[in-house]
Coordinates of N, CA, C and O in Angstrom, one line a residue:
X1403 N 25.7 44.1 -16.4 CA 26.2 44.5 -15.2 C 27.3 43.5 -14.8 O 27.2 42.3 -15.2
X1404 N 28.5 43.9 -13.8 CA 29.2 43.0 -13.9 C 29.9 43.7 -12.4 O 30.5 44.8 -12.2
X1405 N 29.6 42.5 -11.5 CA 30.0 42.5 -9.8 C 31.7 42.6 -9.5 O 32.2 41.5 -9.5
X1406 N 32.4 43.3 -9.2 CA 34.1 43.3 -8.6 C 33.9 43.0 -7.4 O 33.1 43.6 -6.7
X1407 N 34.8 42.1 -7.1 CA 35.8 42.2 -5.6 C 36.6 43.4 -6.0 O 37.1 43.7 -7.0
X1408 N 36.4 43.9 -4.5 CA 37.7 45.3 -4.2 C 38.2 45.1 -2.7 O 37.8 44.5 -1.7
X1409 N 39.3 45.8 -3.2 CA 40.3 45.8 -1.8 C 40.4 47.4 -1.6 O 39.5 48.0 -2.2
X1410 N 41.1 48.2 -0.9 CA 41.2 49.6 -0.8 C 43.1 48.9 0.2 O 43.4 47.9 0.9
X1411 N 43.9 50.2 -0.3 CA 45.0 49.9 0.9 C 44.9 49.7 1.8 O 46.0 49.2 2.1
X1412 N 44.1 49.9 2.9 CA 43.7 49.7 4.1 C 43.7 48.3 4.1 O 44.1 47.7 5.1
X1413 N 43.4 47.6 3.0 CA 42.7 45.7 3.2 C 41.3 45.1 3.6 O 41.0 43.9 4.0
X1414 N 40.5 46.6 3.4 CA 39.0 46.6 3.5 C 38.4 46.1 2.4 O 38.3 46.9 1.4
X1415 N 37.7 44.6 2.4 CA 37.3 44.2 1.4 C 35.7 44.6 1.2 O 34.7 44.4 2.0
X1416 N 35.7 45.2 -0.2 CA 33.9 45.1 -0.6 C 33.5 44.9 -2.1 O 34.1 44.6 -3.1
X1417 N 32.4 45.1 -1.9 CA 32.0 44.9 -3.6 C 31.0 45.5 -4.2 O 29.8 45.5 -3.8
X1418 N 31.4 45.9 -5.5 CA 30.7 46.9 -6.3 C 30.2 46.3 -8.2 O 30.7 45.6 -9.1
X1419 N 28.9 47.3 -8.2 CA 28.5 46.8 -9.6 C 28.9 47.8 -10.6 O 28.7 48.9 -10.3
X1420 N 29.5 47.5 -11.5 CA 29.1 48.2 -12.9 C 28.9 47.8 -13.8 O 28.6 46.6 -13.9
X1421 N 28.9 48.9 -15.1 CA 28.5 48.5 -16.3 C 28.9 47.4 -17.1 O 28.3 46.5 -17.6
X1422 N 30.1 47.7 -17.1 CA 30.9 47.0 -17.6 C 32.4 46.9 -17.6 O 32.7 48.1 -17.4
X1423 N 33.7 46.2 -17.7 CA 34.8 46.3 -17.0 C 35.5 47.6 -17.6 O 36.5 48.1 -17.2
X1424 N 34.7 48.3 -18.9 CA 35.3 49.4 -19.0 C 35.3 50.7 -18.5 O 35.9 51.7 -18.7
X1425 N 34.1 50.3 -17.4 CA 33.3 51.5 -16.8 C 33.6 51.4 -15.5 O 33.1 52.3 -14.9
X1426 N 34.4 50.5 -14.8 CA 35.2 49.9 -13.5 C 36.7 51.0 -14.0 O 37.3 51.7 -13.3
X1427 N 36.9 50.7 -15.3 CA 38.4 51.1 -15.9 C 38.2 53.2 -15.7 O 38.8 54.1 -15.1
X1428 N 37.3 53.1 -16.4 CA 37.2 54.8 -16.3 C 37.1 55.4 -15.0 O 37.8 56.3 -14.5
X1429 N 35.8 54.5 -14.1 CA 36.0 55.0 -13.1 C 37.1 55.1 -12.1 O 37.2 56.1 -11.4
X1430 N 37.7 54.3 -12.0 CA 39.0 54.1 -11.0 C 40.0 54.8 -11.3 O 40.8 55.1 -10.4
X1431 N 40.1 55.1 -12.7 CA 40.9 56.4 -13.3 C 40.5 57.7 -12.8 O 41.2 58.5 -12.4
X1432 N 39.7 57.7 -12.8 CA 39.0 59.2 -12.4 C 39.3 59.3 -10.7 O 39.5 60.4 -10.2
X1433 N 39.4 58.6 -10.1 CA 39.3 58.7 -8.7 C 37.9 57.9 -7.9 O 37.8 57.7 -6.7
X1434 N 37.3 57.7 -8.6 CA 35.6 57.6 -8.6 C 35.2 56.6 -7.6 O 34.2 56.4 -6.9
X1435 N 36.5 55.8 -7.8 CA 36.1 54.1 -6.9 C 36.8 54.4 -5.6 O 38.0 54.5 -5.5
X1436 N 35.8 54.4 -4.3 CA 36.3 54.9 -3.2 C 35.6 53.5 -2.3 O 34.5 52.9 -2.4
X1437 N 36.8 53.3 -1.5 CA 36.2 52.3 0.1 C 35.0 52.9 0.6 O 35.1 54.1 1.0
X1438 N 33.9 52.4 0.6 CA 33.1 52.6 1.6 C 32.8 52.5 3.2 O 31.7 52.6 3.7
X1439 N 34.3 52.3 3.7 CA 34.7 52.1 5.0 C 35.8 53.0 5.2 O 35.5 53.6 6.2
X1440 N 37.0 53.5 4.6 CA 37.1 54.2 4.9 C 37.5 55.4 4.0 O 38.4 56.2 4.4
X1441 N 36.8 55.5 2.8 CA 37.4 56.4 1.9 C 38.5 56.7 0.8 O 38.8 57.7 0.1
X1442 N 39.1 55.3 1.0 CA 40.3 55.9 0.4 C 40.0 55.2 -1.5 O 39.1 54.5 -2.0
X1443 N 40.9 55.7 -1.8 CA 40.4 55.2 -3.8 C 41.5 55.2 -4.4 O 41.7 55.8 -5.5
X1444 N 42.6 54.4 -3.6 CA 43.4 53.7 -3.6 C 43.0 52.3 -3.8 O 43.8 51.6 -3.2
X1445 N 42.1 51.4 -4.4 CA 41.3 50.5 -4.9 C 42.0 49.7 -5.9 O 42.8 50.0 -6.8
X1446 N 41.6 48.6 -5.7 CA 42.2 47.3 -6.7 C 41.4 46.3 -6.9 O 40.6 46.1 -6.0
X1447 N 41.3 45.6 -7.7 CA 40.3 44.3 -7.9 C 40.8 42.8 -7.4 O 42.0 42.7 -7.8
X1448 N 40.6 41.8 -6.8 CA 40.6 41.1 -6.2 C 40.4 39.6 -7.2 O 39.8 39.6 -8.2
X1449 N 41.0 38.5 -6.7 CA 40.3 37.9 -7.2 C 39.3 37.4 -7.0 O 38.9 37.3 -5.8
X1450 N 38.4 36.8 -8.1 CA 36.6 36.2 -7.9 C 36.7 34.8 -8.4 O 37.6 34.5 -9.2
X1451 N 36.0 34.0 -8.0 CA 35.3 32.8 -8.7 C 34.4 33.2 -9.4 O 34.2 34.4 -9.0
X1452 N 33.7 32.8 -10.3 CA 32.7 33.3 -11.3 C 31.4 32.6 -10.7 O 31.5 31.4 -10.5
X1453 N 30.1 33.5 -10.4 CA 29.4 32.9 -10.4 C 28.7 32.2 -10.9 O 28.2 32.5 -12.0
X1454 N 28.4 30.5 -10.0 CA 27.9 29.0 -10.6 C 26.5 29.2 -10.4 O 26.3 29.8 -9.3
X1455 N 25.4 28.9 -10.8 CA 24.2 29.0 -10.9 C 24.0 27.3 -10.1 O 24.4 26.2 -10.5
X1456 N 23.1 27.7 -8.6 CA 22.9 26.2 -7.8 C 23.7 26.7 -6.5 O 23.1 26.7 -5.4
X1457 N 24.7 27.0 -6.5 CA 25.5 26.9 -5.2 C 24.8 27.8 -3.8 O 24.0 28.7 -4.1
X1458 N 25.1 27.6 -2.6 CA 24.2 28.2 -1.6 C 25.1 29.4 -1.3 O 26.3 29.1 -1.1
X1459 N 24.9 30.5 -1.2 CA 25.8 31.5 -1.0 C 25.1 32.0 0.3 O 23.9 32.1 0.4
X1460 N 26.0 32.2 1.3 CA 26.1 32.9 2.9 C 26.5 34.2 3.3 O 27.5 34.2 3.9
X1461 N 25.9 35.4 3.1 CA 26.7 36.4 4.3 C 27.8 36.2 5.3 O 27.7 35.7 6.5
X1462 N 28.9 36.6 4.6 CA 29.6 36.8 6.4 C 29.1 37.0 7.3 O 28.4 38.0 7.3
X1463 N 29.2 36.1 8.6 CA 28.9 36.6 10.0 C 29.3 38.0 10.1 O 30.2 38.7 9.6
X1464 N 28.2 38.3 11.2 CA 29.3 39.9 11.7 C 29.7 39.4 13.4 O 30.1 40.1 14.3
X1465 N 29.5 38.3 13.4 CA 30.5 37.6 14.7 C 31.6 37.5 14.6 O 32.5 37.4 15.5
X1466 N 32.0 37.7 12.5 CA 33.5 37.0 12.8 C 34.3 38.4 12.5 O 35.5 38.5 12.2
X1467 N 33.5 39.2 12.6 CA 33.9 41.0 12.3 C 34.5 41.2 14.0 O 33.9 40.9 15.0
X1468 N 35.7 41.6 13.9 CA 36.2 42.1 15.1 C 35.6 43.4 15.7 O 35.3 44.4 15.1
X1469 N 35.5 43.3 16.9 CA 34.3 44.7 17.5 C 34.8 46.0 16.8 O 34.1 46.8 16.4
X1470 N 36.3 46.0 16.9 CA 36.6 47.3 16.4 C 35.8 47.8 15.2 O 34.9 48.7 15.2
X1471 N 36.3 47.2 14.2 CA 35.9 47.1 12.7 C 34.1 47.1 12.8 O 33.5 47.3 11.7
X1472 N 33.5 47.0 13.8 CA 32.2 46.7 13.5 C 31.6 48.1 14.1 O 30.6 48.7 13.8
X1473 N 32.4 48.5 15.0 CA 32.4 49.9 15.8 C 32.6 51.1 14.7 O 31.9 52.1 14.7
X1474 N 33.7 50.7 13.8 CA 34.0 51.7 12.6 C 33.2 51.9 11.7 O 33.3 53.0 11.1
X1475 N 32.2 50.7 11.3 CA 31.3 50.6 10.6 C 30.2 51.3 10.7 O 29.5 51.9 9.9
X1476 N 30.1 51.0 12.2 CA 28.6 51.7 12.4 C 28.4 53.0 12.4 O 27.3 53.5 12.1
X1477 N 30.2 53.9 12.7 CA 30.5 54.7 12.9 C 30.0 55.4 11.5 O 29.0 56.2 11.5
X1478 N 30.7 55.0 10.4 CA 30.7 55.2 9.1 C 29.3 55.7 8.7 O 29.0 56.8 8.3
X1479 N 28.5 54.5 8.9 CA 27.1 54.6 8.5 C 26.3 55.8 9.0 O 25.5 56.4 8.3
X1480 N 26.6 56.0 10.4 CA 26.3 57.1 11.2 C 26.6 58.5 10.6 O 25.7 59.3 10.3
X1481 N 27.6 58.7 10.4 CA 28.5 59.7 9.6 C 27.7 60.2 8.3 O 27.5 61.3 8.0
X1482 N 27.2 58.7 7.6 CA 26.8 58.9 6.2 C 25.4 58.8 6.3 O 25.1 59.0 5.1
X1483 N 24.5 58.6 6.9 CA 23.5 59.1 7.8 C 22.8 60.7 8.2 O 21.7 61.4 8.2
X1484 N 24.2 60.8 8.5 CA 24.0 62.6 8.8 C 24.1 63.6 7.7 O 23.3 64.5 7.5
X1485 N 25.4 63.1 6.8 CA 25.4 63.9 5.7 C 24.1 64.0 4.7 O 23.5 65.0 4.4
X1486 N 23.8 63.0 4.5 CA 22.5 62.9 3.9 C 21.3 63.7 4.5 O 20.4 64.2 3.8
X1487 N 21.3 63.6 5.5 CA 19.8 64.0 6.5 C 20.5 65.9 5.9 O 20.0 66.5 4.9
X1488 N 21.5 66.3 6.6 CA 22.4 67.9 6.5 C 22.0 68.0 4.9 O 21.5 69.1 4.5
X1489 N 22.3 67.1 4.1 CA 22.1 67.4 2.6 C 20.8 67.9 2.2 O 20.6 68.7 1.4
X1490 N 20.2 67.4 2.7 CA 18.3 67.8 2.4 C 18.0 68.8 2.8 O 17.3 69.6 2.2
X1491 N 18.6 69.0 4.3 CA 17.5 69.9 5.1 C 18.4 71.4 4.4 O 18.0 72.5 4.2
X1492 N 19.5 71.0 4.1 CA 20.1 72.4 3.0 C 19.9 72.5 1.6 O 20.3 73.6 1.2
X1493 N 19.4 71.7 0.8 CA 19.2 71.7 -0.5 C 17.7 71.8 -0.6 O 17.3 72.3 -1.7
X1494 N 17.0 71.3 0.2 CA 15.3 70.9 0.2 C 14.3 72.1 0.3 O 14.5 73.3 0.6
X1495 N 13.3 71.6 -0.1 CA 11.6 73.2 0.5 C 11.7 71.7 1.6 O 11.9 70.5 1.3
X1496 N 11.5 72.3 2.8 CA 10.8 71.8 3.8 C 9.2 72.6 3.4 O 8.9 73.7 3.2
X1497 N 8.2 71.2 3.4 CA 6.6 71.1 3.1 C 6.1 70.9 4.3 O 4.9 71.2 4.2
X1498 N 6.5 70.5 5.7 CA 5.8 70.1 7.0 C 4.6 68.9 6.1 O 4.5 68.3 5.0
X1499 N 4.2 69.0 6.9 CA 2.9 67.8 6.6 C 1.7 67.9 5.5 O 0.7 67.3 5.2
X1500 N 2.5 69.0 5.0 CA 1.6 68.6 3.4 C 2.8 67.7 2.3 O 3.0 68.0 1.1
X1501 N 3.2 67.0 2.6 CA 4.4 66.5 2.0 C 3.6 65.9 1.1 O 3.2 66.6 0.2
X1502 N 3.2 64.8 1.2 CA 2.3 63.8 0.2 C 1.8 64.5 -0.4 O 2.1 64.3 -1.6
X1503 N 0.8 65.8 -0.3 CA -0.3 66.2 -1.5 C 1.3 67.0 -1.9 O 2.0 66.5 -2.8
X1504 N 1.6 67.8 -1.4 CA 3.3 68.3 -2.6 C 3.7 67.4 -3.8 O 3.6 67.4 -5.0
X1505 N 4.1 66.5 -2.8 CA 4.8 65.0 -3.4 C 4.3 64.6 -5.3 O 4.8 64.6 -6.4
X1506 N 2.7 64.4 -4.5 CA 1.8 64.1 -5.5 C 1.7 65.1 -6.8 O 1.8 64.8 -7.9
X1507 N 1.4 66.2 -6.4 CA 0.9 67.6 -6.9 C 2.4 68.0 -8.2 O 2.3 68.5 -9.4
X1508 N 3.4 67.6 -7.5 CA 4.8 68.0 -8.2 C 4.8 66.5 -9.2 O 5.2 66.8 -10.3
X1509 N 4.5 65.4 -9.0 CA 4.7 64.1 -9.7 C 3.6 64.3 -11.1 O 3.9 64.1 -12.3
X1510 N 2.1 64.9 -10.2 CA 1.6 64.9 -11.9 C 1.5 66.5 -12.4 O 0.6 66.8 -13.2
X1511 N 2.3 67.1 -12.1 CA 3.1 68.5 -13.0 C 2.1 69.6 -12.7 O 2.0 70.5 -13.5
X1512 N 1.3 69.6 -11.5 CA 0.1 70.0 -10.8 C 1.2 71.5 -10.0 O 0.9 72.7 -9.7
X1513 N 2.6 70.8 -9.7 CA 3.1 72.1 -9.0 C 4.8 72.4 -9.9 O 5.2 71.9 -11.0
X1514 N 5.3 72.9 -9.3 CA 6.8 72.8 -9.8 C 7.7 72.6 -9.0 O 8.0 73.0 -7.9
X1515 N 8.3 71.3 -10.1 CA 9.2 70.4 -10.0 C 10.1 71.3 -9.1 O 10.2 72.5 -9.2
X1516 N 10.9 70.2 -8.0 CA 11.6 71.1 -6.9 C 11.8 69.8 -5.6 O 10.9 69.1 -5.2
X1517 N 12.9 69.8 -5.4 CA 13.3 68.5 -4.3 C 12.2 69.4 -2.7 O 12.1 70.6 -2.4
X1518 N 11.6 68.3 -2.1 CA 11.0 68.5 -1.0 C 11.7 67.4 0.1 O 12.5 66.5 0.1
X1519 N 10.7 68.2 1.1 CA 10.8 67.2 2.4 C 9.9 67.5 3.2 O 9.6 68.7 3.2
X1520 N 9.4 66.6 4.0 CA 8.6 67.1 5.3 C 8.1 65.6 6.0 O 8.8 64.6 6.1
X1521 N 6.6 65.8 6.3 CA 6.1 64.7 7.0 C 5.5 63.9 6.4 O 5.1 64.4 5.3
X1522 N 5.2 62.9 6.5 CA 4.1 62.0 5.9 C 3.8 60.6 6.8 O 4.6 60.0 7.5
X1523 N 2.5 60.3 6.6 CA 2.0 59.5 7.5 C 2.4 57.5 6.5 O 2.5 57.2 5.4
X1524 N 2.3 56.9 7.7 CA 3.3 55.4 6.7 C 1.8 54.8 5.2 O 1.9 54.2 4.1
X1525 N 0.7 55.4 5.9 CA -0.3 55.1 4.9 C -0.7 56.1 3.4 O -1.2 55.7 2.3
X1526 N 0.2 57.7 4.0 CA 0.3 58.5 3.2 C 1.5 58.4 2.1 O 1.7 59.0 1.0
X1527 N 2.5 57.2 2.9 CA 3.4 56.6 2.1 C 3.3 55.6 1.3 O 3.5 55.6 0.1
X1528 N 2.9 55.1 1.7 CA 2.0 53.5 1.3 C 1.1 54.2 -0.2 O 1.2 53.6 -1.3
X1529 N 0.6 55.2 -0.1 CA -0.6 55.3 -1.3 C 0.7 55.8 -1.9 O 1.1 55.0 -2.8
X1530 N 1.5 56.9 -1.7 CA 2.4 57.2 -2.5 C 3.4 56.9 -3.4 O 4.0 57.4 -4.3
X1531 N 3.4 55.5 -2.8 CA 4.7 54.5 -3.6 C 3.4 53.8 -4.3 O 3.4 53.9 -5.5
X1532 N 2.4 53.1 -3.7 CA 1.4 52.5 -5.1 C 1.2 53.0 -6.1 O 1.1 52.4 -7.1
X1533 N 1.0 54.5 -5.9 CA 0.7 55.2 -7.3 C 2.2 55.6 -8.0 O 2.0 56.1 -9.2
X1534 N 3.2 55.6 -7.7 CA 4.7 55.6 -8.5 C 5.0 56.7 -7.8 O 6.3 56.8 -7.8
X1535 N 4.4 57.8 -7.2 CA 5.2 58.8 -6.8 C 6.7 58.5 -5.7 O 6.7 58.0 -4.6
X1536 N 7.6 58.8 -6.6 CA 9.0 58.3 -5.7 C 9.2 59.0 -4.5 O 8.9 60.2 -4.4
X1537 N 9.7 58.2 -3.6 CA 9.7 58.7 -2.3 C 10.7 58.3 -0.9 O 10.5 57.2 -0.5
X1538 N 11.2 58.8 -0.6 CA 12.0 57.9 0.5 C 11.8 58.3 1.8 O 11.2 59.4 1.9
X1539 N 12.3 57.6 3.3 CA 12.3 58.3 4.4 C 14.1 59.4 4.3 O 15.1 59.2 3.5
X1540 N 14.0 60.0 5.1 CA 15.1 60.3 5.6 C 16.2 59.6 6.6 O 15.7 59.1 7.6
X1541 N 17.5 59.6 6.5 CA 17.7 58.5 7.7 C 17.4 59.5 9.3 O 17.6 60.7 9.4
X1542 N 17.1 58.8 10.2 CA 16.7 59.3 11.7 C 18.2 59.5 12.1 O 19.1 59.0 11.5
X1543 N 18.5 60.3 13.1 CA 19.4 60.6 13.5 C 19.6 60.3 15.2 O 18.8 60.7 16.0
X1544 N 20.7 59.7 15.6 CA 20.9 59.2 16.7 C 20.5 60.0 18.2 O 21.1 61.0 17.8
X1545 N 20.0 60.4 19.2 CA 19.7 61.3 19.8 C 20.5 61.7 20.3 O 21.5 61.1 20.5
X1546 N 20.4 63.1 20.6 CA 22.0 63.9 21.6 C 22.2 63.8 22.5 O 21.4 63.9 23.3
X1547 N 23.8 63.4 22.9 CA 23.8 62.7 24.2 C 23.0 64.1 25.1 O 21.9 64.0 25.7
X1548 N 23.9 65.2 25.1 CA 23.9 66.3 25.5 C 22.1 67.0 26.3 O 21.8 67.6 27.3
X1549 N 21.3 66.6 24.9 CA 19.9 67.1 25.5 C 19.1 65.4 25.9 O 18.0 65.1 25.4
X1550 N 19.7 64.5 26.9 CA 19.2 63.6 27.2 C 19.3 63.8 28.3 O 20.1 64.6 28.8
X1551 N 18.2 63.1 29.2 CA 17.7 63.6 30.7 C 19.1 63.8 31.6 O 19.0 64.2 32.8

């Protein structure tokens, strides 16, 4: 695997893994390599120092993120948030609260294979990831301003 600095024209700096620099090369050809802020795949590589084995490495503050940019961010995430949650509840079997025994039932070939969703309790989650059945939450969605008191 091998870590890039990227830029996008905007001047939004982030960074991504791949395989290898020839798989950075194909993808970026293809279109593939997109800003994660704001889309665009207009994308270039940056320069890096090579990682030194010993040295203390720090997260950027998000103090030193200007509100806007931190406002756009959240925005982003929000956005990408929703798609995902809209992606499920349109591609998915909603199971309601048989989710886990589904879960389970479809993992050891007990049902047929088929993306689900529904409820599950954090203990019903908890057994489910110990025994390997893969599983994720959904992201929550912000409440509506509109149906608030």
């Amino acid at each position: 695997m091998i870590r890039y600095a990227l830029s996008c024209d905007q001047d939004h700096g982030f960074e991504a893994w791949f395989g290898s620099s020839s798989d950075y090369d194909d993808q970026a050809a293809r279109g593939l390599v997109e800003c994660p802020f704001c889309g665009s795949t207009a994308v270039r590589k940056q320069v890096m120092a090579p990682a030194v084995s010993g040295t203390k490495k720090t997260a950027p503050s998000t103090d030193a993120l200007k509100p806007e940019a931190l406002k756009q961010m959240q925005s982003m995430m929000m956005q990408a948030a929703q798609q995902v949650r809209a992606h499920v509840e349109q591609n998915f079997d909603y199971v309601g609260d048989a989710f886990a025994r589904e879960a389970r039932d479809i993992h050891e070939g007990r049902s047929e294979k088929r993306e689900i969703y529904g409820e599950a309790t954090p203990a019903e989650v908890k057994k489910l990831r110990d025994d390997g059945v893969p599983c994720a939450p959904l992201p929550s969605l912000p409440p509506d301003p509109k149906k608030a008191n």
